[in-house]
């Protein structure tokens, strides 16, 4: 929030009209009003809009902050805004649907020359050793009462999670796998590929993911494991079966964000090469973890 306050100081001018996209508690909308906005539209698709309304009222800002329930990607405001801001970046960066919401909102509602918070996003990934994070998957692979419960392990292994990861778990230097502006039109499908040279012997239990977002020039939020922990923590993509790795092994990974009706869905795959030969691989998808029905419910 402090970083957003700094960015608002840079970008909101007295008398501006501002939109807070995905307003949640309404906190950023209230702070935008405090930063000098003449009018703030707090836009939230969920019922949290009622909480935002109450927060706005309790802080005496209802004459300047208007709470609107709706999808920011399709909503048309009664006037153009000078500044659009929001916090819809997910733990892995893109799963919060920012590449759909931001360009569409900008096209429909931002005045020419308007300002945007945040402006850019960069995604990082690295192979990680984290036996504790993998325990949930391993648990369901054990022999319990003579039953094969691996179907449950499959669900656990295909769920992207948010975790605080120990920096010591890194098996290779992180790679920047995708970066881009947030308001340019985007097809929505992102394939973030990366290559790693394994730095030490160990067991790979998954892929760690994090991001850096530029709120304003020189003002960034970085959610890496070697930085103070933020509300996002780090992203964690478990792999089905842990892989033993050796120094100088080469790992190629691809993390995919594909646009689906309920928001982007993540897939992650990779292969490990040793002395020119494939020695291990994985291919996983959130579809296998979310238990999404594949036919309409009766
Ligand atoms: C990380 S939360 C933001 C929290 C908020 N800034 C705060 O501090 O309370 C993201 C919010 O965006 C909302 N959201 C996601 N997609 C949206 C959309 N298309 N239109 C409007 N709100 C959306 C979610 O319901 C959620 O409340």
CSV table of C-alpha atoms and ligand atoms in Angstrom, one decimal:
chain,number,residue,atom,x,y,z
A,1,UNK,CA,0.0,0.0,0.0
A,2,UNK,CA,2.9,2.3,0.8
A,3,UNK,CA,4.3,1.8,-2.7
A,4,UNK,CA,0.8,2.6,-4.2
A,5,UNK,CA,0.7,5.8,-2.0
A,6,UNK,CA,4.1,6.9,-3.5
A,7,UNK,CA,2.9,6.1,-7.0
A,8,UNK,CA,-0.3,8.1,-6.5
A,9,UNK,CA,1.9,11.1,-5.3
A,10,UNK,CA,3.7,10.9,-8.7
A,11,UNK,CA,0.6,10.4,-10.9
A,12,UNK,CA,-2.5,11.9,-9.4
A,13,UNK,CA,-2.9,15.6,-9.8
A,14,UNK,CA,-5.3,17.8,-7.8
A,15,UNK,CA,-8.7,17.6,-9.5
A,16,UNK,CA,-8.1,14.4,-11.4
A,17,UNK,CA,-10.8,11.7,-12.0
A,18,UNK,CA,-9.4,8.3,-10.9
A,19,UNK,CA,-10.6,4.7,-11.2
A,20,UNK,CA,-9.6,2.0,-8.8
A,21,UNK,CA,-9.9,-1.3,-10.6
A,22,UNK,CA,-10.7,-4.3,-8.4
A,23,UNK,CA,-11.3,-2.1,-5.4
A,24,UNK,CA,-11.8,-4.9,-2.8
A,25,UNK,CA,-11.8,-3.2,0.6
A,26,UNK,CA,-11.9,0.3,-1.1
A,27,UNK,CA,-8.6,1.2,0.5
A,28,UNK,CA,-6.8,2.4,-2.6
A,29,UNK,CA,-9.9,4.4,-3.8
A,30,UNK,CA,-9.9,6.2,-0.4
A,31,UNK,CA,-6.2,6.9,-0.7
A,32,UNK,CA,-6.6,8.2,-4.2
A,33,UNK,CA,-9.2,10.7,-2.9
A,34,UNK,CA,-6.8,11.7,-0.2
A,35,UNK,CA,-4.1,12.2,-2.9
A,36,UNK,CA,-6.2,14.9,-4.4
A,37,UNK,CA,-8.6,13.2,-6.8
A,38,UNK,CA,-11.8,15.2,-7.4
A,39,UNK,CA,-13.7,12.0,-8.1
A,40,UNK,CA,-12.8,8.3,-7.7
A,41,UNK,CA,-14.7,5.4,-9.2
A,42,UNK,CA,-14.1,2.3,-7.0
A,43,UNK,CA,-14.9,-0.7,-9.3
A,44,UNK,CA,-15.3,-4.2,-7.9
A,45,UNK,CA,-17.0,-7.2,-9.4
A,46,UNK,CA,-17.6,-9.1,-6.2
A,47,UNK,CA,-19.9,-8.4,-3.2
A,48,UNK,CA,-16.9,-6.8,-1.5
A,49,UNK,CA,-18.3,-3.7,-3.1
A,50,UNK,CA,-20.6,-3.5,-0.1
A,51,UNK,CA,-17.5,-3.4,2.2
A,52,UNK,CA,-15.8,-0.8,0.0
A,53,UNK,CA,-19.0,1.3,0.3
A,54,UNK,CA,-19.0,1.1,4.1
A,55,UNK,CA,-15.2,1.9,4.2
A,56,UNK,CA,-15.8,4.9,2.0
A,57,UNK,CA,-18.7,6.1,4.1
A,58,UNK,CA,-16.9,5.6,7.5
A,59,UNK,CA,-14.1,7.7,6.1
A,60,UNK,CA,-16.4,10.5,5.1
A,61,UNK,CA,-15.5,10.2,1.4
A,62,UNK,CA,-18.9,9.3,-0.1
A,63,UNK,CA,-19.2,12.7,-1.9
A,64,UNK,CA,-16.0,11.9,-3.8
A,65,UNK,CA,-15.8,8.1,-4.1
A,66,UNK,CA,-18.4,6.3,-6.0
A,67,UNK,CA,-18.6,2.5,-5.6
A,68,UNK,CA,-19.7,0.6,-8.7
A,69,UNK,CA,-20.2,-3.2,-8.9
A,70,UNK,CA,-19.2,-4.6,-12.3
A,71,UNK,CA,-16.6,-6.1,-14.5
A,72,UNK,CA,-14.0,-3.5,-15.2
A,73,UNK,CA,-13.2,-5.1,-18.6
A,74,UNK,CA,-16.6,-4.2,-19.9
A,75,UNK,CA,-17.8,-1.3,-17.8
A,76,UNK,CA,-18.2,2.2,-19.3
A,77,UNK,CA,-18.0,5.0,-16.8
A,78,UNK,CA,-20.0,8.2,-17.2
A,79,UNK,CA,-16.8,10.2,-17.8
A,80,UNK,CA,-13.2,9.5,-18.9
A,81,UNK,CA,-10.6,9.1,-16.1
A,82,UNK,CA,-7.2,10.8,-15.9
A,83,UNK,CA,-5.7,7.9,-13.8
A,84,UNK,CA,-6.5,4.2,-13.7
A,85,UNK,CA,-5.0,2.3,-10.9
A,86,UNK,CA,-5.5,-1.1,-9.4
A,87,UNK,CA,-4.2,-4.1,-7.7
A,88,UNK,CA,-5.3,-7.1,-9.8
A,89,UNK,CA,-1.9,-8.7,-10.3
A,90,UNK,CA,-1.8,-12.3,-9.1
A,91,UNK,CA,0.8,-14.2,-7.2
A,92,UNK,CA,2.3,-15.3,-10.5
A,93,UNK,CA,1.6,-12.0,-12.1
A,94,UNK,CA,-0.9,-12.8,-14.8
A,95,UNK,CA,-3.5,-15.1,-13.3
A,96,UNK,CA,-5.4,-12.1,-11.9
A,97,UNK,CA,-6.6,-11.4,-15.5
A,98,UNK,CA,-4.8,-8.1,-15.7
A,99,UNK,CA,-4.0,-8.5,-19.4
A,100,UNK,CA,-7.8,-8.7,-20.2
A,101,UNK,CA,-9.0,-6.1,-17.7
A,102,UNK,CA,-6.4,-3.3,-18.1
A,103,UNK,CA,-6.3,-2.9,-21.9
A,104,UNK,CA,-10.1,-3.1,-22.1
A,105,UNK,CA,-10.6,-0.6,-19.3
A,106,UNK,CA,-8.0,1.8,-20.9
A,107,UNK,CA,-9.7,1.6,-24.3
A,108,UNK,CA,-13.2,2.3,-22.8
A,109,UNK,CA,-12.4,4.8,-20.0
A,110,UNK,CA,-9.0,6.4,-20.0
A,111,UNK,CA,-8.7,9.9,-21.2
A,112,UNK,CA,-6.1,10.6,-23.9
A,113,UNK,CA,-2.7,11.1,-22.2
A,114,UNK,CA,-4.1,9.4,-19.0
A,115,UNK,CA,-1.8,7.8,-16.5
A,116,UNK,CA,-1.7,4.2,-15.4
A,117,UNK,CA,-0.7,2.4,-12.1
A,118,UNK,CA,0.9,-0.1,-12.4
A,119,UNK,CA,2.5,0.3,-15.9
A,120,UNK,CA,4.6,-2.9,-16.4
A,121,UNK,CA,5.0,-6.4,-15.2
A,122,UNK,CA,7.9,-8.8,-15.4
A,123,UNK,CA,7.7,-12.5,-14.4
A,124,UNK,CA,10.4,-14.6,-12.9
A,125,UNK,CA,10.7,-18.4,-12.4
A,126,UNK,CA,13.3,-20.8,-10.9
A,127,UNK,CA,13.4,-24.5,-10.1
A,128,UNK,CA,13.1,-25.0,-6.3
A,129,UNK,CA,13.9,-27.5,-3.6
A,130,UNK,CA,11.1,-27.4,-1.0
A,131,UNK,CA,10.4,-30.9,0.5
A,132,UNK,CA,7.9,-29.4,2.9
A,133,UNK,CA,5.8,-27.9,0.1
A,134,UNK,CA,5.7,-31.2,-1.6
A,135,UNK,CA,4.5,-33.2,1.5
A,136,UNK,CA,0.9,-32.8,0.6
A,137,UNK,CA,1.4,-34.6,-2.7
A,138,UNK,CA,3.6,-37.3,-1.3
A,139,UNK,CA,1.1,-37.9,1.5
A,140,UNK,CA,-1.5,-39.2,-1.0
A,141,UNK,CA,1.0,-41.4,-2.8
A,142,UNK,CA,1.6,-43.5,0.4
A,143,UNK,CA,-0.1,-46.8,0.9
A,144,UNK,CA,-3.1,-46.0,3.1
A,145,UNK,CA,-5.1,-49.1,4.1
A,146,UNK,CA,-4.0,-50.9,1.0
A,147,UNK,CA,-5.7,-48.2,-1.2
A,148,UNK,CA,-4.3,-46.4,-4.3
A,149,UNK,CA,-5.1,-42.7,-3.6
A,150,UNK,CA,-2.9,-41.3,-6.4
A,151,UNK,CA,-5.9,-39.6,-7.9
A,152,UNK,CA,-5.9,-37.2,-4.9
A,153,UNK,CA,-2.1,-36.7,-5.3
A,154,UNK,CA,-2.8,-35.7,-8.9
A,155,UNK,CA,-5.2,-32.9,-7.8
A,156,UNK,CA,-2.7,-31.7,-5.1
A,157,UNK,CA,0.2,-31.6,-7.6
A,158,UNK,CA,-1.7,-29.5,-10.2
A,159,UNK,CA,-2.7,-26.6,-8.0
A,160,UNK,CA,-0.8,-23.3,-8.2
A,161,UNK,CA,-0.3,-22.0,-4.7
A,162,UNK,CA,1.0,-19.0,-2.8
A,163,UNK,CA,3.8,-19.8,-0.3
A,164,UNK,CA,6.7,-18.2,1.5
A,165,UNK,CA,9.7,-19.9,0.0
A,166,UNK,CA,13.2,-20.2,1.5
A,167,UNK,CA,15.8,-18.5,-0.7
A,168,UNK,CA,18.1,-21.5,0.1
A,169,UNK,CA,15.8,-23.7,-2.0
A,170,UNK,CA,16.9,-22.2,-5.3
A,171,UNK,CA,18.5,-24.8,-7.6
A,172,UNK,CA,19.4,-22.3,-10.4
A,173,UNK,CA,19.5,-18.6,-10.9
A,174,UNK,CA,16.1,-17.2,-11.7
A,175,UNK,CA,15.1,-16.4,-15.3
A,176,UNK,CA,13.0,-13.5,-16.5
A,177,UNK,CA,10.3,-15.3,-18.5
A,178,UNK,CA,7.9,-12.6,-19.6
A,179,UNK,CA,7.7,-8.8,-19.4
A,180,UNK,CA,5.3,-6.3,-20.9
A,181,UNK,CA,3.2,-3.2,-20.5
A,182,UNK,CA,-0.2,-3.7,-18.9
A,183,UNK,CA,-2.5,-1.5,-21.1
A,184,UNK,CA,-1.5,-2.5,-24.6
A,185,UNK,CA,-4.0,-4.8,-26.3
A,186,UNK,CA,-3.1,-8.4,-25.7
A,187,UNK,CA,-4.5,-11.7,-27.1
A,188,UNK,CA,-4.6,-13.0,-23.5
A,189,UNK,CA,-2.6,-16.2,-24.1
A,190,UNK,CA,0.9,-16.1,-22.6
A,191,UNK,CA,3.7,-18.7,-22.9
A,192,UNK,CA,6.5,-17.8,-20.6
A,193,UNK,CA,9.6,-19.9,-21.5
A,194,UNK,CA,12.8,-20.1,-19.5
A,195,UNK,CA,16.1,-22.0,-19.5
A,196,UNK,CA,18.1,-22.8,-16.4
A,197,UNK,CA,21.5,-24.2,-15.7
A,198,UNK,CA,21.3,-26.2,-12.4
A,199,UNK,CA,23.7,-24.8,-9.9
A,200,UNK,CA,23.8,-27.5,-7.3
A,201,UNK,CA,22.9,-31.1,-6.6
A,202,UNK,CA,19.4,-31.4,-5.0
A,203,UNK,CA,15.8,-32.4,-5.5
A,204,UNK,CA,13.5,-30.3,-7.5
A,205,UNK,CA,10.0,-30.2,-6.0
A,206,UNK,CA,8.5,-27.5,-8.1
A,207,UNK,CA,8.9,-24.1,-9.8
A,208,UNK,CA,8.9,-20.9,-7.8
A,209,UNK,CA,7.4,-17.9,-9.5
A,210,UNK,CA,7.3,-14.2,-8.6
A,211,UNK,CA,7.1,-10.8,-10.3
A,212,UNK,CA,8.3,-7.2,-10.4
A,213,UNK,CA,5.8,-4.6,-11.2
A,214,UNK,CA,6.6,-1.0,-12.1
A,215,UNK,CA,4.0,1.4,-10.5
A,216,UNK,CA,5.7,4.6,-11.7
A,217,UNK,CA,9.1,5.5,-13.0
A,218,UNK,CA,11.7,4.1,-10.5
A,219,UNK,CA,8.9,2.7,-8.2
A,220,UNK,CA,8.6,-1.0,-8.2
A,221,UNK,CA,7.2,-3.9,-6.1
A,222,UNK,CA,9.3,-7.0,-6.3
A,223,UNK,CA,8.0,-10.2,-4.7
A,224,UNK,CA,11.1,-12.5,-4.9
A,225,UNK,CA,12.0,-14.9,-2.1
A,226,UNK,CA,15.1,-12.8,-1.2
A,227,UNK,CA,13.0,-9.7,-0.6
A,228,UNK,CA,10.8,-8.8,2.4
A,229,UNK,CA,7.6,-10.9,2.2
A,230,UNK,CA,4.6,-9.1,0.7
A,231,UNK,CA,1.0,-10.1,0.7
A,232,UNK,CA,1.6,-12.1,-2.5
A,233,UNK,CA,4.4,-14.2,-0.9
A,234,UNK,CA,5.7,-16.4,-3.8
A,235,UNK,CA,4.0,-18.5,-6.4
A,236,UNK,CA,4.5,-22.3,-6.1
A,237,UNK,CA,4.0,-24.7,-8.9
A,238,UNK,CA,4.5,-28.2,-7.6
A,239,UNK,CA,5.7,-31.0,-9.9
A,240,UNK,CA,4.1,-34.4,-9.8
A,241,UNK,CA,7.2,-36.4,-9.0
A,242,UNK,CA,10.3,-34.8,-7.5
A,243,UNK,CA,13.4,-34.8,-9.8
A,244,UNK,CA,17.0,-35.3,-8.7
A,245,UNK,CA,19.2,-32.7,-10.4
A,246,UNK,CA,22.9,-32.3,-10.7
A,247,UNK,CA,25.1,-29.2,-11.4
A,248,UNK,CA,25.2,-28.2,-15.1
A,249,UNK,CA,22.0,-30.1,-15.9
A,250,UNK,CA,19.9,-28.0,-18.2
A,251,UNK,CA,16.2,-27.4,-17.5
A,252,UNK,CA,13.8,-25.9,-19.9
A,253,UNK,CA,10.4,-24.8,-18.6
A,254,UNK,CA,7.3,-23.2,-20.0
A,255,UNK,CA,4.6,-21.7,-17.9
A,256,UNK,CA,1.3,-21.0,-19.8
A,257,UNK,CA,-1.5,-18.7,-18.9
A,258,UNK,CA,-4.5,-19.4,-21.1
A,259,UNK,CA,-7.7,-17.3,-21.1
A,260,UNK,CA,-10.7,-19.2,-19.7
A,261,UNK,CA,-14.1,-18.0,-18.7
A,262,UNK,CA,-13.3,-17.8,-15.0
A,263,UNK,CA,-10.0,-16.1,-15.6
A,264,UNK,CA,-6.6,-17.3,-16.8
A,265,UNK,CA,-5.7,-21.0,-16.2
A,266,UNK,CA,-2.0,-22.0,-15.7
A,267,UNK,CA,-0.1,-24.9,-17.1
A,268,UNK,CA,3.6,-25.7,-16.5
A,269,UNK,CA,5.9,-28.2,-18.2
A,270,UNK,CA,9.6,-28.8,-18.4
A,271,UNK,CA,12.3,-31.2,-19.4
A,272,UNK,CA,15.7,-31.8,-17.8
A,273,UNK,CA,18.7,-32.6,-20.0
A,274,UNK,CA,22.0,-34.1,-18.8
A,275,UNK,CA,24.9,-34.5,-21.1
A,276,UNK,CA,22.7,-33.9,-24.1
A,277,UNK,CA,20.0,-36.4,-23.2
A,278,UNK,CA,16.5,-35.9,-21.7
A,279,UNK,CA,16.5,-37.5,-18.3
A,280,UNK,CA,13.2,-36.3,-16.7
A,281,UNK,CA,10.2,-34.1,-17.4
A,282,UNK,CA,6.8,-33.0,-16.2
A,283,UNK,CA,3.7,-31.6,-17.8
A,284,UNK,CA,1.0,-30.2,-15.5
A,285,UNK,CA,-2.1,-28.1,-15.7
A,286,UNK,CA,-4.4,-26.3,-13.3
A,287,UNK,CA,-7.3,-28.1,-15.1
A,288,UNK,CA,-6.3,-31.2,-13.3
A,289,UNK,CA,-6.2,-29.5,-9.9
A,290,UNK,CA,-9.3,-27.4,-10.0
A,291,UNK,CA,-11.9,-30.1,-10.5
A,292,UNK,CA,-13.6,-28.0,-13.2
A,293,UNK,CA,-16.7,-29.9,-14.4
A,294,UNK,CA,-16.2,-30.8,-18.1
A,295,UNK,CA,-20.0,-30.9,-18.7
A,296,UNK,CA,-22.7,-28.6,-17.5
A,297,UNK,CA,-24.1,-29.6,-14.1
A,298,UNK,CA,-27.5,-31.4,-14.3
B,1,LIG,C1,-6.1,-8.2,-4.9
B,1,LIG,S1,-7.7,-7.7,-4.8
B,1,LIG,C2,-7.6,-6.0,-4.6
B,1,LIG,C3,-7.7,-5.6,-3.3
B,1,LIG,C4,-7.8,-4.1,-3.1
B,1,LIG,N1,-6.9,-3.3,-3.8
B,1,LIG,C5,-7.7,-3.9,-1.6
B,1,LIG,O1,-6.6,-3.4,-1.2
B,1,LIG,O2,-8.6,-4.2,-0.9
B,1,LIG,C6,-8.3,-7.8,-6.5
B,1,LIG,C7,-9.8,-7.5,-6.6
B,1,LIG,O3,-10.1,-7.3,-7.9
B,1,LIG,C8,-11.5,-7.8,-8.1
B,1,LIG,N2,-11.6,-8.1,-9.5
B,1,LIG,C9,-11.0,-9.1,-10.2
B,1,LIG,N3,-11.4,-9.0,-11.5
B,1,LIG,C10,-12.2,-7.9,-11.7
B,1,LIG,C11,-12.9,-7.3,-12.7
B,1,LIG,N4,-12.8,-7.9,-14.0
B,1,LIG,N5,-13.6,-6.2,-12.5
B,1,LIG,C12,-13.7,-5.7,-11.3
B,1,LIG,N6,-13.1,-6.2,-10.2
B,1,LIG,C13,-12.3,-7.3,-10.4
B,1,LIG,C14,-11.5,-9.0,-7.2
B,1,LIG,O4,-12.9,-9.4,-6.9
B,1,LIG,C15,-10.7,-8.5,-6.0
B,1,LIG,O5,-11.5,-8.0,-5.0
